[in-house]
CSV table of C-alpha atoms in Angstrom, one decimal:
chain,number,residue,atom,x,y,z
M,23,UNK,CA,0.0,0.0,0.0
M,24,UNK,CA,1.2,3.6,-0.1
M,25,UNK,CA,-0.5,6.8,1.4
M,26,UNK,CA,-1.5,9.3,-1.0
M,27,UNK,CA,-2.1,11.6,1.9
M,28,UNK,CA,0.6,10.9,3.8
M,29,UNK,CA,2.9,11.8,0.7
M,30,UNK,CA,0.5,14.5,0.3
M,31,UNK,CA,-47.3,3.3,21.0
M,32,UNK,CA,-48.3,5.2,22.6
M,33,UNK,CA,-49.7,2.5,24.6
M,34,UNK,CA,-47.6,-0.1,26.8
M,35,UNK,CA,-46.3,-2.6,24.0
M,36,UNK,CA,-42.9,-1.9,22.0
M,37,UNK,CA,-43.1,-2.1,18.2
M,38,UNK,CA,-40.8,-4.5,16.6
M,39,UNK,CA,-37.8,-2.0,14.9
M,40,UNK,CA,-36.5,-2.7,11.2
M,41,UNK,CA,-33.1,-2.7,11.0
M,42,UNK,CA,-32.2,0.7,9.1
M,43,UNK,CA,-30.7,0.9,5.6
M,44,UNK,CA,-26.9,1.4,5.1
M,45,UNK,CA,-26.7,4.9,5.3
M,46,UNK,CA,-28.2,4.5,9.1
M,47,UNK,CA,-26.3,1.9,10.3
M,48,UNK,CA,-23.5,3.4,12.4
M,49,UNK,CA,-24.8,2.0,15.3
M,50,UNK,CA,-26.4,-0.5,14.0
M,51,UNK,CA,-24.1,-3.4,12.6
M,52,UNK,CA,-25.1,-6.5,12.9
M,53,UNK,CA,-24.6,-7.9,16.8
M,54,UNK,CA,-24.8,-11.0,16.1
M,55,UNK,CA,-21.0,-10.5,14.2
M,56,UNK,CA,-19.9,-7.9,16.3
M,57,UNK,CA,-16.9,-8.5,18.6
M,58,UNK,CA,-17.7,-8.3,22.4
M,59,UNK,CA,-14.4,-6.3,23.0
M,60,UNK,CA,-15.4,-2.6,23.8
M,61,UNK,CA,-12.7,-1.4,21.2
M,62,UNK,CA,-14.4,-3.1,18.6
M,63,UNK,CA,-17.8,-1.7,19.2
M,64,UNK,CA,-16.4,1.4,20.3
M,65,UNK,CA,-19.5,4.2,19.7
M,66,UNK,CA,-18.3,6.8,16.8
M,67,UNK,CA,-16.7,9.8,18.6
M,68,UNK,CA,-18.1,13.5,17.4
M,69,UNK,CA,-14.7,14.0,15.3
M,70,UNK,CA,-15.5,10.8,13.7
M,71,UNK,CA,-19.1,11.3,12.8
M,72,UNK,CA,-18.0,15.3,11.7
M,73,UNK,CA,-15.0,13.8,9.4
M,74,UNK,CA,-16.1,10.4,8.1
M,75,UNK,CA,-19.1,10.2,5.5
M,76,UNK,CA,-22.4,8.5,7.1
M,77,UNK,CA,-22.1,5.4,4.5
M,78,UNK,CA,-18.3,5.0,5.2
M,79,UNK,CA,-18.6,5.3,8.6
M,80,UNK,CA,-21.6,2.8,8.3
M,81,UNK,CA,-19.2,0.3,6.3
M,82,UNK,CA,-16.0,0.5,8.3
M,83,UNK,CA,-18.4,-0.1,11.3
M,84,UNK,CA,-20.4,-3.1,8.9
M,85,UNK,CA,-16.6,-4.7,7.8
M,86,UNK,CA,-14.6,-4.6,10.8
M,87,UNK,CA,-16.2,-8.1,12.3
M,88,UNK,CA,-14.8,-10.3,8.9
M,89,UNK,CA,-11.9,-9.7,11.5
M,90,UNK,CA,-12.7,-10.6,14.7
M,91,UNK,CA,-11.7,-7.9,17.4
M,92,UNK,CA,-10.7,-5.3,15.1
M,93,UNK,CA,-12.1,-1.8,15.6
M,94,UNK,CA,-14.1,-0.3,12.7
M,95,UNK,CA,-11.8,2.4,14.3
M,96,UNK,CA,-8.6,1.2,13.0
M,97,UNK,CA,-10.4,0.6,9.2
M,98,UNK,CA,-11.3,4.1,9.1
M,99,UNK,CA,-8.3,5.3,10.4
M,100,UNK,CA,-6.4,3.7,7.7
M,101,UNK,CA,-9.2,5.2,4.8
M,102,UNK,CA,-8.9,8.1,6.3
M,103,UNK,CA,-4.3,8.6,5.6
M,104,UNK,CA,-5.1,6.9,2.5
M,105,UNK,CA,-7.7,8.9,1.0
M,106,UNK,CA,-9.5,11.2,3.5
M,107,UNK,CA,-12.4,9.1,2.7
M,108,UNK,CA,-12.5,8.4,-0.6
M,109,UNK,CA,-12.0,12.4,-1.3
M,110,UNK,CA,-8.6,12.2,-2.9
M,111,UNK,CA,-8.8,13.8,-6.4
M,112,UNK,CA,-7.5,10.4,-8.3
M,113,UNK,CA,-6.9,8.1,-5.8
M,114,UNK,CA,-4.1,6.6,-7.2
M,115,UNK,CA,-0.7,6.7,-5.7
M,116,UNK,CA,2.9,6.4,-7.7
M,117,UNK,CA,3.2,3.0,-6.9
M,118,UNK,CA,-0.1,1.8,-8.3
M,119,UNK,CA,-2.1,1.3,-5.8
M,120,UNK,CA,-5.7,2.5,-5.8
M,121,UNK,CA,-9.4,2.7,-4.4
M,122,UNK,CA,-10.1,4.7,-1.6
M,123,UNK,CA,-8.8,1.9,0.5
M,124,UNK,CA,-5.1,1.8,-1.5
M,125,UNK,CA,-4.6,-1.9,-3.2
M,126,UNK,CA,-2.3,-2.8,-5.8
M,127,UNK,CA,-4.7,-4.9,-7.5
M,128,UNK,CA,-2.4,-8.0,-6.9
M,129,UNK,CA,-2.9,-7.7,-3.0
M,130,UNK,CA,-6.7,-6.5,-4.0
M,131,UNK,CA,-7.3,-10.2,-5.3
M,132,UNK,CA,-5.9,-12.3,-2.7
M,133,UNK,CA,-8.6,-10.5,-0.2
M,134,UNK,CA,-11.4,-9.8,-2.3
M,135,UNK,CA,-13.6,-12.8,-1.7
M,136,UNK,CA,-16.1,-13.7,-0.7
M,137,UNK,CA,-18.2,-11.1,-2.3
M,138,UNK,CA,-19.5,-8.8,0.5
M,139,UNK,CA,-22.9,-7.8,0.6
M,140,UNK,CA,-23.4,-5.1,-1.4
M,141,UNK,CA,-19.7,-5.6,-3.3
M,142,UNK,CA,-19.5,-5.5,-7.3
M,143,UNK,CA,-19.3,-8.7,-9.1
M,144,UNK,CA,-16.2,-9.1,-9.9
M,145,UNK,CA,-14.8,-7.3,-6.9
M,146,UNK,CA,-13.0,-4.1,-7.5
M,147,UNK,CA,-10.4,-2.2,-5.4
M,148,UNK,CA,-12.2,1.1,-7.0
M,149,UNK,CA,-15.3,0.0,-5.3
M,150,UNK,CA,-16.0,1.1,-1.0
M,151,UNK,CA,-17.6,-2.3,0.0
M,152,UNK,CA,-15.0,-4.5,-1.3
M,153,UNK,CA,-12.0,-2.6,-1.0
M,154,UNK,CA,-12.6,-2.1,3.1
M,155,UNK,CA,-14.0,-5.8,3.1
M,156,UNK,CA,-10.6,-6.6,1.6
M,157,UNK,CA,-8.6,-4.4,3.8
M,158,UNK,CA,-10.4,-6.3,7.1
M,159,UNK,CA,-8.9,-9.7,5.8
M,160,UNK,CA,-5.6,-8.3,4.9
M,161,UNK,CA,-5.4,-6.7,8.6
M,162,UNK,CA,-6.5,-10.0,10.0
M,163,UNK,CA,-3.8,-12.0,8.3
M,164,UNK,CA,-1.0,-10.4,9.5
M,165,UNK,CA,-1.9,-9.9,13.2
M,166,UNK,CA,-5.4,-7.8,13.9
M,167,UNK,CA,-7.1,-11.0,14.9
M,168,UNK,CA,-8.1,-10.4,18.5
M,169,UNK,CA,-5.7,-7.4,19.0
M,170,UNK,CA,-2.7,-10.1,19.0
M,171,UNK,CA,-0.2,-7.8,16.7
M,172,UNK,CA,-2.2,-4.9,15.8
M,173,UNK,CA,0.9,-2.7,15.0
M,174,UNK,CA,2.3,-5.3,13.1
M,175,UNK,CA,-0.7,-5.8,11.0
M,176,UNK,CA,-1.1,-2.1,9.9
M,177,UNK,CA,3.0,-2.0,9.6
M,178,UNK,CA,1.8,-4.3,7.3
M,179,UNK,CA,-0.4,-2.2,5.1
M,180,UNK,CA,1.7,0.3,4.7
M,181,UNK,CA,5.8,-0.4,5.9
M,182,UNK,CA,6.5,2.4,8.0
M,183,UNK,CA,6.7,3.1,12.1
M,184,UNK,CA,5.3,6.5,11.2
M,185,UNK,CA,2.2,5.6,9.5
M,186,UNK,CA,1.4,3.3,12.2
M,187,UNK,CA,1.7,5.9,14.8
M,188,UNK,CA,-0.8,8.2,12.3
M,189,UNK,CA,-3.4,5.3,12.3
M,190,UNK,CA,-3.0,4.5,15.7
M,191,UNK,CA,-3.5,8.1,16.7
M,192,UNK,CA,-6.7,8.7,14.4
M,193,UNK,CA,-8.2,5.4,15.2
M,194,UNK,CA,-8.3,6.4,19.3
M,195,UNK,CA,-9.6,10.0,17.8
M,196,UNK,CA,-12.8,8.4,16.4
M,197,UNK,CA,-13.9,6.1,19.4
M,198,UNK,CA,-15.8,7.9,22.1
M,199,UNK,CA,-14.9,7.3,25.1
M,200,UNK,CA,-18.0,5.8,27.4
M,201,UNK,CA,-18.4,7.7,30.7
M,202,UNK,CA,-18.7,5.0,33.9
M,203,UNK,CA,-22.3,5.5,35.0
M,204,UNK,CA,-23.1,6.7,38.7
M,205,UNK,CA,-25.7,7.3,41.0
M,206,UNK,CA,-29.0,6.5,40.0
M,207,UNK,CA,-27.9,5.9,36.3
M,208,UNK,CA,-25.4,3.2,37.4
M,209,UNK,CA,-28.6,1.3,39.7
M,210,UNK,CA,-30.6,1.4,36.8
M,211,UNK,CA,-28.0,0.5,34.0
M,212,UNK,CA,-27.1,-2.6,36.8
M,213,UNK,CA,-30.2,-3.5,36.9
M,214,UNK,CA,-30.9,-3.6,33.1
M,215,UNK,CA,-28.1,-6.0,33.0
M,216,UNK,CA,-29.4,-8.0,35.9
M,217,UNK,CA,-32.4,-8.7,33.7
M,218,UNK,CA,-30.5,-9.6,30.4
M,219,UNK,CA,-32.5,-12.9,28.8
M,220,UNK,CA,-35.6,-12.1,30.6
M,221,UNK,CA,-38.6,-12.9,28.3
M,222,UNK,CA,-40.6,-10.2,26.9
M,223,UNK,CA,-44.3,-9.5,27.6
M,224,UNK,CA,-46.8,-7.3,26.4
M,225,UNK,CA,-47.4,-5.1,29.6
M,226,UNK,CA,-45.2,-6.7,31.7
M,227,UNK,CA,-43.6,-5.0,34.7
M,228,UNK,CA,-41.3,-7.9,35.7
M,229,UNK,CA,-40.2,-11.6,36.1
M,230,UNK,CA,-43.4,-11.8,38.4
M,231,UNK,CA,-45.6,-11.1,35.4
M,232,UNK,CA,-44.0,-13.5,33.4
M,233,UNK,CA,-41.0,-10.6,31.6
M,234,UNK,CA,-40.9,-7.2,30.6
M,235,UNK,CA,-42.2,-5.0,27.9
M,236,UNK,CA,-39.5,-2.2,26.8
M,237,UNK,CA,-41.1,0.3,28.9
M,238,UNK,CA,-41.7,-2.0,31.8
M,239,UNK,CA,-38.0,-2.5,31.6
M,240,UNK,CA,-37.1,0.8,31.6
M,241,UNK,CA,-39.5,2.3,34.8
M,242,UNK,CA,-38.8,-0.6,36.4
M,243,UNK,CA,-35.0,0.1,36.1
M,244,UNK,CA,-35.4,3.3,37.5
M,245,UNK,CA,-37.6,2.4,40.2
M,246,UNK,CA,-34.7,0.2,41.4
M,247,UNK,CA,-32.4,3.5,41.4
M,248,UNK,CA,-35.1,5.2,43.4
M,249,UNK,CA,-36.3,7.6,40.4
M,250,UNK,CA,-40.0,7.2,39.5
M,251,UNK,CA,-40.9,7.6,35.6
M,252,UNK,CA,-43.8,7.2,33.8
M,253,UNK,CA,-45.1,3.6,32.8
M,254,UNK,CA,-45.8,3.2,29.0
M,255,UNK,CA,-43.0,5.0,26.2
M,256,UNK,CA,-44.4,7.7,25.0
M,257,UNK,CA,-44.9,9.4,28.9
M,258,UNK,CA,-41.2,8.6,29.2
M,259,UNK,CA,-40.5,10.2,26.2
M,260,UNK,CA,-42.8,13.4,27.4
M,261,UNK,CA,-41.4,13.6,31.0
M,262,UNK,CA,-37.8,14.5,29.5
M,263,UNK,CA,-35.6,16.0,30.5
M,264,UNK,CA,-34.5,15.6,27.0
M,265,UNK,CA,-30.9,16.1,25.6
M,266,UNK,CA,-30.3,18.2,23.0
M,267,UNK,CA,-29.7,16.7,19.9
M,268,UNK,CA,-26.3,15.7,19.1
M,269,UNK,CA,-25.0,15.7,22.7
M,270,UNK,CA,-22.7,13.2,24.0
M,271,UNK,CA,-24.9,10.0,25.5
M,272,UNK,CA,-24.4,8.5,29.1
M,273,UNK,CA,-24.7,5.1,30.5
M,274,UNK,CA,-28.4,5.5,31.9
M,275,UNK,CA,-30.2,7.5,29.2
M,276,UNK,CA,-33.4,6.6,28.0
M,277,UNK,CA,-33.4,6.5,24.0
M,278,UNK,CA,-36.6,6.7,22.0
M,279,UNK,CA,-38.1,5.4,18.8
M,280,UNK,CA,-41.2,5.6,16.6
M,281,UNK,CA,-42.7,7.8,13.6
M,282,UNK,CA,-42.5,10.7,15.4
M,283,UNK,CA,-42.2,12.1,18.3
M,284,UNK,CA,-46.0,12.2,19.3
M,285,UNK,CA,-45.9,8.6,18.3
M,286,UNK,CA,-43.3,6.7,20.3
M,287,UNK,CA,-43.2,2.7,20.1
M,288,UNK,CA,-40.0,1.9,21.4
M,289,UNK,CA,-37.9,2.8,24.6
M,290,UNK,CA,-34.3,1.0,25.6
M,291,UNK,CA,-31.9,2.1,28.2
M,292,UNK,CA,-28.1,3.4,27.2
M,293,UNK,CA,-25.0,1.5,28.7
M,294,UNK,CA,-22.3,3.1,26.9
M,295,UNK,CA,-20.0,2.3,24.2
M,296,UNK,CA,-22.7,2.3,21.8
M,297,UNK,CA,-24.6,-0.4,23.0
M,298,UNK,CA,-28.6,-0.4,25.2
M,299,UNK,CA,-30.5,-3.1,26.9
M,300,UNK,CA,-33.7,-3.2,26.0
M,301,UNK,CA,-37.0,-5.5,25.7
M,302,UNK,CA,-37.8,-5.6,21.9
M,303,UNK,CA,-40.5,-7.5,21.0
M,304,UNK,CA,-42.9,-10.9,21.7
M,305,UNK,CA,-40.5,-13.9,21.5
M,306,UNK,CA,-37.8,-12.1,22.4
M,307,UNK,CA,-35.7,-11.4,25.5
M,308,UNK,CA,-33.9,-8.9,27.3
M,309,UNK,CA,-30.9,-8.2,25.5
M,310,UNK,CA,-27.9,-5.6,24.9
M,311,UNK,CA,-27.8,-4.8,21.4
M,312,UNK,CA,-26.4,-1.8,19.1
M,313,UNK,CA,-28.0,1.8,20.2
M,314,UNK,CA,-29.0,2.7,16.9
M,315,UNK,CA,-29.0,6.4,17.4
M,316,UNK,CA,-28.3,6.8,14.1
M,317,UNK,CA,-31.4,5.1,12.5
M,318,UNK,CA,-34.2,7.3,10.8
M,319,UNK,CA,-36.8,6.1,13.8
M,320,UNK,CA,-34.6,7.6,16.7
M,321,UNK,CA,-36.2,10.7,18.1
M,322,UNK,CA,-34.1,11.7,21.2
M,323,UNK,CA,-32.7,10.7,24.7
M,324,UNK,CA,-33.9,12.1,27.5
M,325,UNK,CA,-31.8,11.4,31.2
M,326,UNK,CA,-34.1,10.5,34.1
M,327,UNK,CA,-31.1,10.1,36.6
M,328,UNK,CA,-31.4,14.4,36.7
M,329,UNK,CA,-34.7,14.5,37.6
M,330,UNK,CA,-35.1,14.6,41.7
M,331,UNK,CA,-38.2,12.7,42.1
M,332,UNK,CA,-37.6,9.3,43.9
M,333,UNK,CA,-40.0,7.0,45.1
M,334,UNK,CA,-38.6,6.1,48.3
């Protein structure tokens, strides 16, 4: 490789939510591939989401597991001293290498299958999906598997100390760092977790009742911090206090969904690095999932643990 830039409901129930398109889905990868490692799932920092476009940040984010516990951090990291992000004028270096990701097309074909979702048939370096797809698989085989010899891995890519130092540095500059919740928001985020595989029911408060809806989850939650909230989503929603939109999320927060925000059918509670608990839908459980803050049905946070009612 060489671096061109370098050298230059209103009711009780919870709806079940789609899964949103591409564009949408910097949150929302698929957790079922997603590494458990915080680093890997790290939640986009506000430099990253300001320098990285939405569908490159949604495929660094979408790629990254084809090598388990790499960070979609350190992909965009390395698009980013290749080609700022695919905005390099030609992107083709003096050496020959080229696509937004930087392949000599030799190295491009030993990575570039399988076929991605969403990859051209045949696979081309010039092409987003297959040329970070590609660069996942080359990482993993020379040491990002599991972290083992990350350094080496992106020496790798690109055969200088300096560049790995660059990377290194931009990929800790686009993963947030999760605050540690406390008080009231650390009862009710322990609490959430103490409830993970609990079944889902329609209108339920609690393992008494059988499970939890996603709002029963939720007040219940913060009845165990010793905050009282409103029972079904939407009054949730409506009580507030609400964060402004854009600001940094907490471990504790409450994040909404629906059509709009006078029609909320969803509720699930934040626990930092990009990832809420919540109660989804019938035949599901409690589980901790991506916080899909990003997806075109989000409508806001609000953070209960400010308020100073308590029921006790």
């Amino acid at each position: 490789m060489s671096s061109l830039l370098g050298k230059a409901v209103a009711g009780i129930g919870c709806a079940v939510i789609a899964l949103p398109a591409l564009a949408a889905l910097v949150i929302a990868a698929p957790s079922g591939n997603m590494s458990s490692d915080s680093a890997a799932s790290a939640f986009p920092s506000k430099q990253a989401r300001s320098d990285i476009p939405p569908q490159l940040l949604a495929l660094y984010w979408r790629a990254a597991p084809e090598c388990p516990g790499l960070s979609w951090t350190t992909l965009a990291a390395i698009g980013k001293v290749e080609t700022d992000h695919a905005r390099h004028p030609t992107m083709v270096s003096a050496a020959g290498a080229v696509g937004p990701m930087q392949f000599l097309p030799s190295t491009f074909n030993a990575y570039a299958r399988p076929v991605p979702p969403g990859g051209k048939r045949p696979p081309s370096p010039w092409d987003a999906v297959d040329a970070v797809y590609a660069a996942a698989r080359l990482l993993c085989a020379n040491g990002a598997r599991n972290g083992k010899n990350l350094r080496n891995a992106i020496f790798a890519y690109n055969h200088s100390h300096a560049y790995v130092d660059e990377v290194l540095k931009i990929s800790n500059s686009y993963a947030a760092t999760a605050p540690t919740p406390t008080g009231a928001a650390a009862k009710a985020v322990a609490f959430a977790r103490s409830q993970l595989r609990t079944p889902y029911v329609w209108g339920g408060d609690g393992p008494a009742e059988g499970g939890f809806d996603c709002s029963g989850l939720t007040k219940a939650a913060y009845h165990a911090a010793g905050i009282n909230i409103p029972r079904v989503a939407q009054a949730q929603y409506d009580a507030g206090p609400h964060l402004p939109n854009g600001a940094p999320l907490a471990p504790g927060d409450l994040l909404f969904f629906g059509p709009n925000p006078r029609h909320i059918t969803h509720v699930a509670l934040y626990t930092g690095s990009g990832e809420a608990i919540d109660a989804p839908h019938p035949g599901a459980v409690v589980h901790r999932a991506p916080a899909r803050t990003s997806a075109p049905d989000f409508q806001g946070a609000t953070r209960p643990a400010a308020r100073a009612v308590s029921t006790r």
